Short mmCIF file of C-alpha atoms in Angstrom, two decimals:
data_model
loop_
_atom_site.label_atom_id
_atom_site.label_comp_id
_atom_site.label_asym_id
_atom_site.label_seq_id
_atom_site.Cartn_x
_atom_site.Cartn_y
_atom_site.Cartn_z
CA UNK A 1 -14.41 -33.99 -62.65
CA UNK A 2 -13.15 -36.24 -59.89
CA UNK A 3 -10.24 -33.90 -59.19
CA UNK A 4 -12.56 -30.91 -59.01
CA UNK A 5 -14.89 -32.70 -56.60
CA UNK A 6 -11.94 -33.79 -54.44
CA UNK A 7 -10.56 -30.25 -54.45
CA UNK A 8 -13.94 -28.85 -53.39
CA UNK A 9 -14.17 -31.34 -50.52
CA UNK A 10 -10.69 -30.40 -49.28
CA UNK A 11 -11.60 -26.72 -49.45
CA UNK A 12 -14.73 -27.36 -47.36
CA UNK A 13 -12.72 -29.31 -44.75
CA UNK A 14 -10.13 -26.57 -44.61
CA UNK A 15 -12.84 -23.95 -44.23
CA UNK A 16 -14.51 -25.95 -41.40
CA UNK A 17 -11.20 -26.31 -39.58
CA UNK A 18 -10.55 -22.59 -39.94
CA UNK A 19 -14.00 -21.79 -38.54
CA UNK A 20 -13.39 -24.14 -35.60
CA UNK A 21 -10.04 -22.51 -34.84
CA UNK A 22 -11.64 -19.08 -35.03
CA UNK A 23 -14.49 -20.14 -32.73
CA UNK A 24 -12.04 -21.68 -30.22
CA UNK A 25 -9.95 -18.52 -30.29
CA UNK A 26 -13.00 -16.39 -29.57
CA UNK A 27 -14.29 -18.67 -26.78
CA UNK A 28 -10.87 -18.77 -25.10
CA UNK A 29 -10.09 -15.08 -25.54
CA UNK A 30 -9.54 -12.88 -22.50
CA UNK A 31 -11.81 -10.18 -23.93
CA UNK A 32 -14.79 -12.56 -24.16
CA UNK A 33 -14.20 -13.76 -20.59
CA UNK A 34 -14.05 -10.16 -19.36
CA UNK A 35 -17.27 -9.26 -21.18
CA UNK A 36 -19.04 -12.38 -19.88
CA UNK A 37 -17.89 -11.50 -16.36
CA UNK A 38 -19.38 -8.01 -16.70
CA UNK A 39 -22.63 -9.43 -18.09
CA UNK A 40 -22.84 -11.97 -15.24
CA UNK A 41 -22.32 -9.21 -12.68
CA UNK A 42 -25.04 -7.06 -14.26
CA UNK A 43 -27.55 -9.93 -14.14
CA UNK A 44 -26.55 -10.82 -10.58
CA UNK A 45 -26.78 -7.18 -9.50
CA UNK A 46 -30.37 -7.03 -10.74
CA UNK A 47 -31.25 -10.14 -8.73
CA UNK A 48 -29.54 -9.02 -5.50
CA UNK A 49 -30.17 -5.26 -5.76
CA UNK A 50 -32.46 -5.04 -2.72
CA UNK A 51 -30.24 -7.19 -0.49
CA UNK A 52 -27.06 -5.41 -1.52
CA UNK A 53 -28.70 -2.05 -0.85
CA UNK A 54 -29.30 -3.22 2.73
CA UNK A 55 -25.67 -4.38 2.90
CA UNK A 56 -24.49 -0.93 1.82
CA UNK A 57 -26.96 0.87 4.09
CA UNK A 58 -28.71 2.42 1.08
CA UNK A 59 -32.38 2.96 0.32
CA UNK A 60 -34.09 0.15 -1.60
CA UNK A 61 -35.40 1.56 -4.87
CA UNK A 62 -38.54 0.07 -6.47
CA UNK A 63 -38.04 -1.86 -9.71
CA UNK A 64 -39.46 0.31 -12.55
CA UNK A 65 -40.06 -2.79 -14.71
CA UNK A 66 -42.07 -4.56 -12.03
CA UNK A 67 -45.83 -3.82 -12.20
CA UNK A 68 -47.14 -2.48 -8.93
CA UNK A 69 -50.75 -2.99 -7.88
CA UNK A 70 -50.70 -0.02 -5.54
CA UNK A 71 -48.39 2.96 -5.03
CA UNK A 72 -45.77 2.82 -2.32
CA UNK A 73 -46.87 4.63 0.83
CA UNK A 74 -43.78 6.02 2.54
CA UNK A 75 -45.66 6.60 5.78
CA UNK A 76 -46.72 2.94 5.92
CA UNK A 77 -43.12 1.89 5.20
CA UNK A 78 -41.87 3.97 8.14
CA UNK A 79 -44.52 2.42 10.38
CA UNK A 80 -43.40 -1.07 9.33
CA UNK A 81 -39.81 -0.16 10.19
CA UNK A 82 -40.97 1.06 13.59
CA UNK A 83 -42.79 -2.22 14.16
CA UNK A 84 -39.60 -4.16 13.36
CA UNK A 85 -37.68 -2.13 15.94
CA UNK A 86 -40.05 -3.42 18.61
CA UNK A 87 -38.68 -6.94 17.99
CA UNK A 88 -35.36 -5.90 19.51
CA UNK A 89 -31.91 -6.85 18.23
CA UNK A 90 -32.02 -9.51 15.51
CA UNK A 91 -30.33 -10.64 12.30
CA UNK A 92 -31.77 -10.89 8.79
CA UNK A 93 -30.31 -13.27 6.22
CA UNK A 94 -29.28 -11.44 3.03
CA UNK A 95 -27.57 -14.01 0.77
CA UNK A 96 -25.02 -16.84 0.73
CA UNK A 97 -21.68 -17.35 -0.99
CA UNK A 98 -21.59 -20.92 -2.25
CA UNK A 99 -22.81 -23.40 -4.85
CA UNK A 100 -22.04 -26.70 -6.51
CA UNK A 101 -18.30 -25.99 -6.38
CA UNK A 102 -18.21 -25.65 -2.58
CA UNK A 103 -20.98 -28.07 -1.58
CA UNK A 104 -20.05 -30.34 1.35
CA UNK A 105 -16.68 -28.60 1.80
CA UNK A 106 -16.23 -27.43 5.39
CA UNK A 107 -15.35 -23.74 5.74
CA UNK A 108 -12.33 -23.46 8.01
CA UNK A 109 -11.34 -19.79 7.72
CA UNK A 110 -12.29 -16.42 6.19
CA UNK A 111 -10.53 -13.08 5.73
CA UNK A 112 -11.19 -9.71 4.06
CA UNK A 113 -8.87 -8.12 1.55
CA UNK A 114 -7.01 -5.23 3.20
CA UNK A 115 -7.43 -2.84 0.25
CA UNK A 116 -10.77 -3.88 -1.28
CA UNK A 117 -13.31 -4.69 1.47
CA UNK A 118 -15.68 -6.23 -1.10
CA UNK A 119 -13.28 -9.15 -1.67
CA UNK A 120 -13.60 -12.10 0.72
CA UNK A 121 -11.20 -15.05 0.77
CA UNK A 122 -12.63 -18.32 2.09
CA UNK A 123 -10.64 -21.45 2.94
CA UNK A 124 -12.18 -24.91 2.63
CA UNK A 125 -10.73 -27.79 4.65
CA UNK A 126 -11.74 -30.44 7.17
CA UNK A 127 -10.73 -30.31 10.84
CA UNK A 128 -10.66 -34.05 11.61
CA UNK A 129 -7.73 -36.28 10.69
CA UNK A 130 -9.97 -39.07 9.35
CA UNK A 131 -12.03 -36.68 7.18
CA UNK A 132 -9.15 -35.20 5.21
CA UNK A 133 -9.53 -34.48 1.49
CA UNK A 134 -8.29 -31.89 -0.99
CA UNK A 135 -8.96 -28.25 -0.18
CA UNK A 136 -9.39 -24.95 -1.97
CA UNK A 137 -9.31 -21.20 -1.45
CA UNK A 138 -11.98 -19.07 -3.13
CA UNK A 139 -12.05 -15.29 -3.56
CA UNK A 140 -15.64 -14.04 -3.54
CA UNK A 141 -16.88 -10.59 -4.54
CA UNK A 142 -20.09 -8.88 -3.49
CA UNK A 143 -20.57 -8.14 -7.20
CA UNK A 144 -21.23 -11.83 -7.85
CA UNK A 145 -22.37 -14.02 -4.90
CA UNK A 146 -23.14 -16.90 -7.28
CA UNK A 147 -19.59 -17.91 -8.25
CA UNK A 148 -16.10 -17.03 -6.93
CA UNK A 149 -13.79 -14.72 -8.85
CA UNK A 150 -10.79 -16.95 -8.14
CA UNK A 151 -10.45 -20.62 -7.21
CA UNK A 152 -7.16 -22.15 -6.02
CA UNK A 153 -7.27 -25.90 -5.45
CA UNK A 154 -4.83 -27.61 -3.10
CA UNK A 155 -3.91 -31.23 -2.37
CA UNK A 156 -4.44 -30.71 1.37
CA UNK A 157 -7.27 -28.96 3.19
CA UNK A 158 -6.81 -25.25 3.90
CA UNK A 159 -6.93 -24.34 7.59
CA UNK A 160 -5.83 -20.66 7.62
CA UNK A 161 -5.43 -17.73 5.22
CA UNK A 162 -4.68 -14.00 5.20
CA UNK A 163 -4.22 -11.17 2.68
CA UNK A 164 -1.08 -9.04 2.65
CA UNK A 165 -1.46 -5.37 3.54
CA UNK A 166 1.52 -4.08 1.55
CA UNK A 167 0.69 -6.25 -1.48
CA UNK A 168 -3.09 -6.85 -1.37
CA UNK A 169 -2.92 -9.25 -4.32
CA UNK A 170 -0.94 -11.80 -2.27
CA UNK A 171 -2.91 -14.42 -0.35
CA UNK A 172 -1.06 -16.61 2.17
CA UNK A 173 -2.62 -19.97 3.04
CA UNK A 174 -1.78 -22.60 5.64
CA UNK A 175 -2.76 -26.23 5.10
CA UNK A 176 -3.55 -29.29 7.18
CA UNK A 177 -0.34 -31.05 6.10
CA UNK A 178 1.78 -28.15 7.45
CA UNK A 179 2.50 -26.47 4.10
CA UNK A 180 2.58 -22.67 3.67
CA UNK A 181 1.80 -21.22 0.22
CA UNK A 182 1.35 -17.76 -1.32
CA UNK A 183 -0.98 -17.16 -4.29
CA UNK A 184 -1.29 -14.15 -6.58
CA UNK A 185 -5.03 -13.43 -6.84
CA UNK A 186 -4.50 -11.16 -9.86
CA UNK A 187 -3.84 -14.31 -11.84
CA UNK A 188 -5.97 -17.39 -12.46
CA UNK A 189 -2.85 -19.56 -12.29
CA UNK A 190 -3.36 -22.53 -9.97
CA UNK A 191 0.33 -22.75 -9.08
CA UNK A 192 1.46 -20.95 -5.92
CA UNK A 193 4.19 -18.36 -6.45
CA UNK A 194 5.81 -19.61 -3.23
CA UNK A 195 5.40 -22.69 -1.02
CA UNK A 196 7.26 -24.37 1.81
CA UNK A 197 7.22 -27.95 0.48
CA UNK A 198 10.98 -28.06 0.00
CA UNK A 199 11.76 -26.13 3.18
CA UNK A 200 13.46 -28.23 5.90
CA UNK A 201 11.64 -26.27 8.64
CA UNK A 202 8.16 -26.99 7.26
CA UNK A 203 5.50 -27.47 9.94
CA UNK A 204 4.85 -31.06 10.99
CA UNK A 205 1.16 -30.49 11.83
CA UNK A 206 -1.84 -28.45 10.67
CA UNK A 207 -1.29 -24.68 10.40
CA UNK A 208 -4.17 -23.20 12.43
CA UNK A 209 -3.31 -19.49 12.09
CA UNK A 210 -1.44 -17.43 9.52
CA UNK A 211 -0.96 -13.64 9.39
CA UNK A 212 1.04 -11.06 7.48
CA UNK A 213 2.77 -8.85 10.07
CA UNK A 214 4.57 -5.57 9.40
CA UNK A 215 7.61 -5.05 11.58
CA UNK A 216 10.45 -2.52 11.76
CA UNK A 217 13.61 -4.45 12.62
CA UNK A 218 15.95 -1.47 12.99
CA UNK A 219 15.24 2.19 13.71
CA UNK A 220 14.83 4.20 10.55
CA UNK A 221 14.46 1.18 8.28
CA UNK A 222 11.42 0.58 6.10
CA UNK A 223 8.82 -1.69 7.66
CA UNK A 224 8.91 -5.15 6.09
CA UNK A 225 6.05 -7.63 6.00
CA UNK A 226 6.57 -11.27 6.93
CA UNK A 227 4.29 -14.26 7.45
CA UNK A 228 3.74 -15.62 10.96
CA UNK A 229 2.23 -19.08 11.54
CA UNK A 230 1.37 -21.38 14.42
CA UNK A 231 0.79 -25.10 14.22
CA UNK A 232 -0.06 -28.23 16.16
CA UNK A 233 3.65 -29.08 16.14
CA UNK A 234 4.08 -26.47 18.90
CA UNK A 235 5.96 -23.81 16.95
CA UNK A 236 5.32 -20.15 16.18
CA UNK A 237 7.31 -19.51 13.01
CA UNK A 238 8.24 -16.39 11.03
CA UNK A 239 8.61 -16.79 7.26
CA UNK A 240 10.70 -14.26 5.32
CA UNK A 241 10.32 -14.00 1.54
CA UNK A 242 13.72 -13.81 -0.14
CA UNK A 243 14.39 -15.91 -3.24
CA UNK A 244 12.19 -18.46 -1.54
CA UNK A 245 10.95 -19.02 1.99
CA UNK A 246 13.37 -18.55 4.88
CA UNK A 247 12.05 -19.31 8.35
CA UNK A 248 12.95 -18.82 11.99
CA UNK A 249 11.09 -20.12 15.04
CA UNK A 250 9.86 -17.26 17.21
CA UNK A 251 8.72 -19.58 20.00
CA UNK A 252 8.48 -23.27 20.81
CA UNK A 253 5.38 -23.69 22.96
CA UNK A 254 6.70 -25.76 25.86
CA UNK A 255 4.07 -27.54 27.93
CA UNK A 256 3.75 -26.25 31.47
CA UNK A 257 1.44 -28.94 32.89
CA UNK A 258 -1.28 -28.52 35.48
CA UNK A 259 -0.58 -27.31 38.98
CA UNK A 260 -1.49 -29.52 41.93
CA UNK A 261 -4.71 -28.76 43.80
CA UNK A 262 -4.43 -27.02 47.22
CA UNK A 263 -5.18 -30.27 49.09
CA UNK A 264 -2.22 -31.87 47.30
CA UNK A 265 0.25 -29.23 48.48
CA UNK A 266 1.10 -30.92 51.86
CA UNK A 267 4.32 -33.01 52.02
CA UNK A 268 4.06 -36.67 53.00
CA UNK A 269 4.30 -37.54 56.69
CA UNK A 270 7.92 -37.91 57.76
CA UNK A 271 9.26 -36.31 54.59
CA UNK A 272 12.29 -34.01 54.87
CA UNK A 273 11.72 -30.23 54.90
CA UNK A 274 11.19 -28.79 51.41
CA UNK A 275 10.10 -32.11 49.93
CA UNK A 276 7.50 -32.05 47.15
CA UNK A 277 3.91 -32.89 48.16
CA UNK A 278 3.24 -36.64 48.20
CA UNK A 279 0.26 -36.68 45.81
CA UNK A 280 1.99 -34.19 43.49
CA UNK A 281 5.08 -36.44 43.35
CA UNK A 282 2.90 -39.42 42.47
CA UNK A 283 1.11 -37.44 39.76
CA UNK A 284 4.39 -36.23 38.25
CA UNK A 285 5.69 -39.81 38.09
CA UNK A 286 2.48 -41.01 36.43
CA UNK A 287 1.92 -38.15 33.99
CA UNK A 288 4.73 -38.06 31.45
CA UNK A 289 4.22 -35.76 28.46
CA UNK A 290 3.77 -37.51 25.12
CA UNK A 291 5.17 -34.36 23.53
CA UNK A 292 7.25 -31.60 25.10
CA UNK A 293 5.37 -28.99 23.09
CA UNK A 294 1.75 -27.84 23.19
CA UNK A 295 0.00 -27.31 19.87
CA UNK A 296 -0.72 -23.70 18.91
CA UNK A 297 -4.29 -23.13 17.73
CA UNK A 298 -4.33 -19.36 17.24
CA UNK A 299 -2.45 -16.14 17.88
CA UNK A 300 -2.93 -12.39 17.66
CA UNK A 301 -0.44 -9.52 17.75
CA UNK A 302 -0.72 -6.60 20.15
CA UNK A 303 -2.44 -3.74 18.26
CA UNK A 304 0.20 -1.08 18.99
CA UNK A 305 3.31 -3.26 19.29
CA UNK A 306 4.01 -5.96 16.70
CA UNK A 307 6.77 -7.33 18.90
CA UNK A 308 4.26 -8.74 21.41
CA UNK A 309 1.70 -11.45 20.68
CA UNK A 310 -0.66 -13.92 22.38
CA UNK A 311 -0.80 -17.64 21.54
CA UNK A 312 -3.75 -19.93 22.31
CA UNK A 313 -2.83 -23.58 22.91
CA UNK A 314 -4.54 -26.95 22.93
CA UNK A 315 -3.31 -27.28 26.52
CA UNK A 316 -5.85 -24.63 27.59
CA UNK A 317 -3.39 -21.82 28.34
CA UNK A 318 -2.81 -18.48 26.60
CA UNK A 319 0.80 -17.29 26.52
CA UNK A 320 2.06 -13.76 26.02
CA UNK A 321 5.30 -13.85 24.02
CA UNK A 322 7.88 -11.49 22.56
CA UNK A 323 9.52 -11.75 19.14
CA UNK A 324 12.78 -10.62 20.77
CA UNK A 325 12.83 -13.36 23.42
CA UNK A 326 12.05 -16.95 22.55
CA UNK A 327 13.27 -18.77 25.65
CA UNK A 328 10.42 -18.02 28.02
CA UNK A 329 6.83 -16.74 28.09
CA UNK A 330 6.29 -13.18 29.28
CA UNK A 331 3.00 -14.20 30.92
CA UNK A 332 0.68 -17.21 31.04
CA UNK A 333 -3.09 -16.86 31.37
CA UNK A 334 -5.04 -19.77 32.89
CA UNK A 335 -8.81 -20.21 32.98
CA UNK A 336 -9.94 -22.47 30.15
CA UNK A 337 -10.39 -26.17 30.91
CA UNK A 338 -9.98 -27.33 27.31
CA UNK A 339 -8.27 -26.32 24.05
CA UNK A 340 -8.42 -22.58 23.28
CA UNK A 341 -9.40 -22.10 19.62
CA UNK A 342 -9.15 -18.33 19.16
CA UNK A 343 -7.63 -15.27 20.81
CA UNK A 344 -8.48 -11.71 19.67
CA UNK A 345 -7.21 -8.35 20.94
CA UNK A 346 -9.81 -5.60 21.15
CA UNK A 347 -9.48 -3.09 18.27
CA UNK A 348 -10.55 -0.27 20.62
CA UNK A 349 -9.07 -0.94 24.07
CA UNK A 350 -5.46 -1.97 24.49
CA UNK A 351 -4.70 -4.71 27.04
CA UNK A 352 -8.15 -6.25 26.52
CA UNK A 353 -8.68 -9.53 24.65
CA UNK A 354 -11.19 -12.34 24.11
CA UNK A 355 -10.72 -16.10 23.93
CA UNK A 356 -13.00 -19.04 23.16
CA UNK A 357 -12.59 -22.78 23.29
CA UNK A 358 -13.83 -26.33 23.65
CA UNK A 359 -14.94 -25.81 27.29
CA UNK A 360 -18.13 -24.03 26.05
CA UNK A 361 -16.90 -20.64 27.28
CA UNK A 362 -15.93 -17.20 26.00
CA UNK A 363 -13.59 -15.32 28.33
CA UNK A 364 -12.74 -11.62 28.56
CA UNK A 365 -9.25 -10.80 29.82
CA UNK A 366 -7.07 -7.89 30.88
CA UNK A 367 -3.41 -8.44 30.04
CA UNK A 368 -2.36 -7.43 33.58
CA UNK A 369 -4.41 -10.27 35.11
CA UNK A 370 -3.64 -13.97 34.73
CA UNK A 371 -7.30 -14.90 35.34
CA UNK A 372 -10.25 -13.86 33.13
CA UNK A 373 -12.25 -10.77 34.09
CA UNK A 374 -15.52 -12.24 32.78
CA UNK A 375 -16.54 -15.73 31.71
CA UNK A 376 -19.57 -16.17 29.41
CA UNK A 377 -21.37 -19.52 29.17
CA UNK A 378 -24.63 -19.65 27.24
CA UNK A 379 -24.71 -23.17 25.77
CA UNK A 380 -23.25 -26.65 26.11
CA UNK A 381 -21.39 -26.62 22.79
CA UNK A 382 -17.80 -25.70 22.00
CA UNK A 383 -17.32 -22.11 20.83
CA UNK A 384 -15.57 -22.37 17.46
CA UNK A 385 -14.86 -18.72 16.60
CA UNK A 386 -15.13 -15.17 17.96
CA UNK A 387 -14.77 -11.70 16.47
CA UNK A 388 -14.87 -8.15 17.84
CA UNK A 389 -17.14 -5.63 16.17
CA UNK A 390 -15.31 -2.97 14.13
CA UNK A 391 -17.94 -0.39 15.04
CA UNK A 392 -18.67 -0.69 18.76
CA UNK A 393 -16.14 -1.57 21.47
CA UNK A 394 -18.60 -3.54 23.63
CA UNK A 395 -20.01 -5.76 20.85
CA UNK A 396 -18.58 -9.11 19.80
CA UNK A 397 -19.92 -12.20 18.07
CA UNK A 398 -19.32 -15.93 18.30
CA UNK A 399 -20.46 -19.21 16.78
CA UNK A 400 -20.90 -22.57 18.47
CA UNK A 401 -21.76 -25.77 16.63
CA UNK A 402 -25.40 -24.86 16.10
CA UNK A 403 -25.97 -21.16 16.76
CA UNK A 404 -24.82 -17.59 16.28
CA UNK A 405 -24.44 -15.30 19.31
CA UNK A 406 -24.07 -11.51 19.41
CA UNK A 407 -23.07 -10.03 22.78
CA UNK A 408 -23.34 -6.37 23.77
CA UNK A 409 -21.75 -5.69 27.15
CA UNK A 410 -23.54 -2.33 27.42
CA UNK A 411 -26.87 -4.15 27.53
CA UNK A 412 -26.14 -7.29 29.56
CA UNK A 413 -23.28 -9.51 30.62
CA UNK A 414 -25.50 -12.52 31.28
CA UNK A 415 -26.90 -13.50 27.88
CA UNK A 416 -26.31 -12.73 24.21
CA UNK A 417 -28.53 -9.95 22.85
CA UNK A 418 -29.02 -12.05 19.69
CA UNK A 419 -29.23 -15.83 19.39
CA UNK A 420 -29.87 -17.37 15.98
CA UNK A 421 -29.92 -21.17 15.68
CA UNK A 422 -29.42 -23.20 12.51
CA UNK A 423 -32.36 -25.26 11.29
CA UNK A 424 -30.33 -28.15 9.88
CA UNK A 425 -28.97 -30.37 12.70
CA UNK A 426 -26.32 -31.79 10.35
CA UNK A 427 -24.80 -28.34 9.67
CA UNK A 428 -22.03 -27.16 11.97
CA UNK A 429 -21.12 -23.47 12.19
CA UNK A 430 -17.36 -23.03 12.04
CA UNK A 431 -16.29 -19.43 11.34
CA UNK A 432 -17.48 -15.89 12.14
CA UNK A 433 -16.50 -12.50 10.72
CA UNK A 434 -17.82 -8.94 10.95
CA UNK A 435 -17.67 -6.78 7.83
CA UNK A 436 -15.47 -3.68 7.82
CA UNK A 437 -17.69 -1.41 5.73
CA UNK A 438 -21.26 -2.28 6.74
CA UNK A 439 -23.45 -3.38 9.65
CA UNK A 440 -23.33 -7.05 8.66
CA UNK A 441 -21.68 -10.31 9.66
CA UNK A 442 -20.64 -13.51 7.89
CA UNK A 443 -20.93 -17.09 9.14
CA UNK A 444 -19.29 -20.11 7.49
CA UNK A 445 -20.50 -23.67 8.01
CA UNK A 446 -19.70 -27.31 7.30
CA UNK A 447 -21.97 -27.47 4.22
CA UNK A 448 -19.76 -25.06 2.25
CA UNK A 449 -21.93 -21.93 2.58
CA UNK A 450 -20.97 -18.47 3.83
CA UNK A 451 -24.16 -16.73 4.95
CA UNK A 452 -24.35 -12.92 5.10
CA UNK A 453 -26.59 -11.47 7.83
CA UNK A 454 -27.62 -7.90 8.53
CA UNK A 455 -27.49 -6.75 12.15
CA UNK A 456 -30.71 -4.96 13.11
CA UNK A 457 -31.68 -2.86 16.11
CA UNK A 458 -28.27 -3.00 17.76
CA UNK A 459 -27.63 0.16 19.76
CA UNK A 460 -25.49 2.66 17.88
CA UNK A 461 -22.11 3.23 19.52
CA UNK A 462 -22.22 6.24 21.82
CA UNK A 463 -19.25 8.47 22.52
CA UNK A 464 -18.71 6.50 25.74
CA UNK A 465 -18.64 2.96 24.28
CA UNK A 466 -14.85 2.71 24.50
CA UNK A 467 -14.84 3.94 28.08
CA UNK A 468 -17.59 1.42 28.87
CA UNK A 469 -15.31 -1.46 27.88
CA UNK A 470 -12.41 0.05 29.82
CA UNK A 471 -14.59 0.18 32.93
CA UNK A 472 -15.61 -3.47 32.47
CA UNK A 473 -12.08 -4.83 32.15
CA UNK A 474 -10.52 -2.55 34.76
CA UNK A 475 -8.27 -4.85 36.84
CA UNK A 476 -10.05 -6.03 40.00
CA UNK A 477 -7.91 -5.37 43.10
CA UNK A 478 -8.36 -8.89 44.44
CA UNK A 479 -7.44 -10.44 41.08
CA UNK A 480 -10.59 -12.52 41.13
CA UNK A 481 -12.60 -13.22 37.99
CA UNK A 482 -16.36 -13.02 37.60
CA UNK A 483 -18.25 -15.90 36.04
CA UNK A 484 -21.47 -15.02 34.25
CA UNK A 485 -23.33 -17.97 32.82
CA UNK A 486 -26.83 -18.78 31.72
CA UNK A 487 -26.23 -22.51 32.26
CA UNK A 488 -25.42 -24.19 35.52
CA UNK A 489 -23.13 -26.90 34.08
CA UNK A 490 -19.50 -26.14 33.29
CA UNK A 491 -17.48 -28.93 31.70
CA UNK A 492 -15.12 -29.61 28.86
CA UNK A 493 -16.76 -29.75 25.45
CA UNK A 494 -15.98 -32.09 22.57
CA UNK A 495 -12.79 -31.89 20.56
CA UNK A 496 -12.71 -29.56 17.60
#
């Protein structure tokens, strides 16, 4: 009897263990995860249906399961839309990407997937040296704004990222500690398929910009795609993917200093002919560079020639450079009085580009002029990011620490057509991005949220919008720039 009882107990234990193994296998199976993902998307789609219809530019359909007290009057709806148009250009908040996972993580960069415009990659990392902590890159989908599809955690904060065009599943990230890494977003694996940790030429400072660039090295050869980076260590570096990373410096950003003022141009009394000005000599003796190189904060390649690019520096200059010539700048553009955070070529008009920086200004340039064509000042905060519209040549957006600005040069050059301020004084806006497939924009902030806004009542692009921008940036014969500001104070803003 004892043996029978013991045998029955062992059978029960064995059966319980088998059930546990079966349950664990089901819970950890890929098929269950895929089905749960579909179910989560269906539930989320029901919640966000109206907002996502606006995002897509589609008609909002009434919920058949929701009891309605009165029938929908289409004429009244059209009148309400007409009333909204009277308000002028404005933005409407649709939803946010974020949650517990990203709370209190500063958003440092954002980029769209080149093949699937519904996939957004967001980098989380702090700007300040004393605030550094681990970072992460999240891939969000419009199908589920509640939780990211992919999460890649890193030991250092992420400061730049970009998707490959030839291989849209590859995401390149740059980090605060100077590391470059490439992740495969098709996989949930947390380990990068490539990184530069063991590379002798690894950056020595934060990587502020990273891009995949397609280039044809020899006539008739297939275009290859390489990674280009710029960093605070003063280097613009090209990374080739072979068996690992191989790198070559495209340019070392040598400091050029500040020119003496006109009143300092006179030689000292009694000095020999050709002698340097007295005050300039004294300044040169007293102002030795701590570093020979100026930190690179951003770059952008010429739209029709991937051999030419612009680099924005912490010194306040923008340099035009060539991949074929790394000894000297092709051109230097002066105008900013503080670090230049971003530089962006116009997607519509060649030779036209925008810059923004810590001196509270946005500047519009023509590549043939070394001074800005227009200077926009609308607040006393540093301008952290800018982006051209993908729809209209004369529209661009920007974010300062506490507000969003949308400019339309067809309407006015003096003030933004839309200003939207944040309600929380502790939240700092850091990144800005227009969507490629809808009339919306995205703004990232220091609290870890990416907010999606719909642009409303912005003039539709006419057939002359490209010509309008060409007329604005047409080189002025005298070479003088025009300053358009809505504030009377111009000074250097705080550090980034």
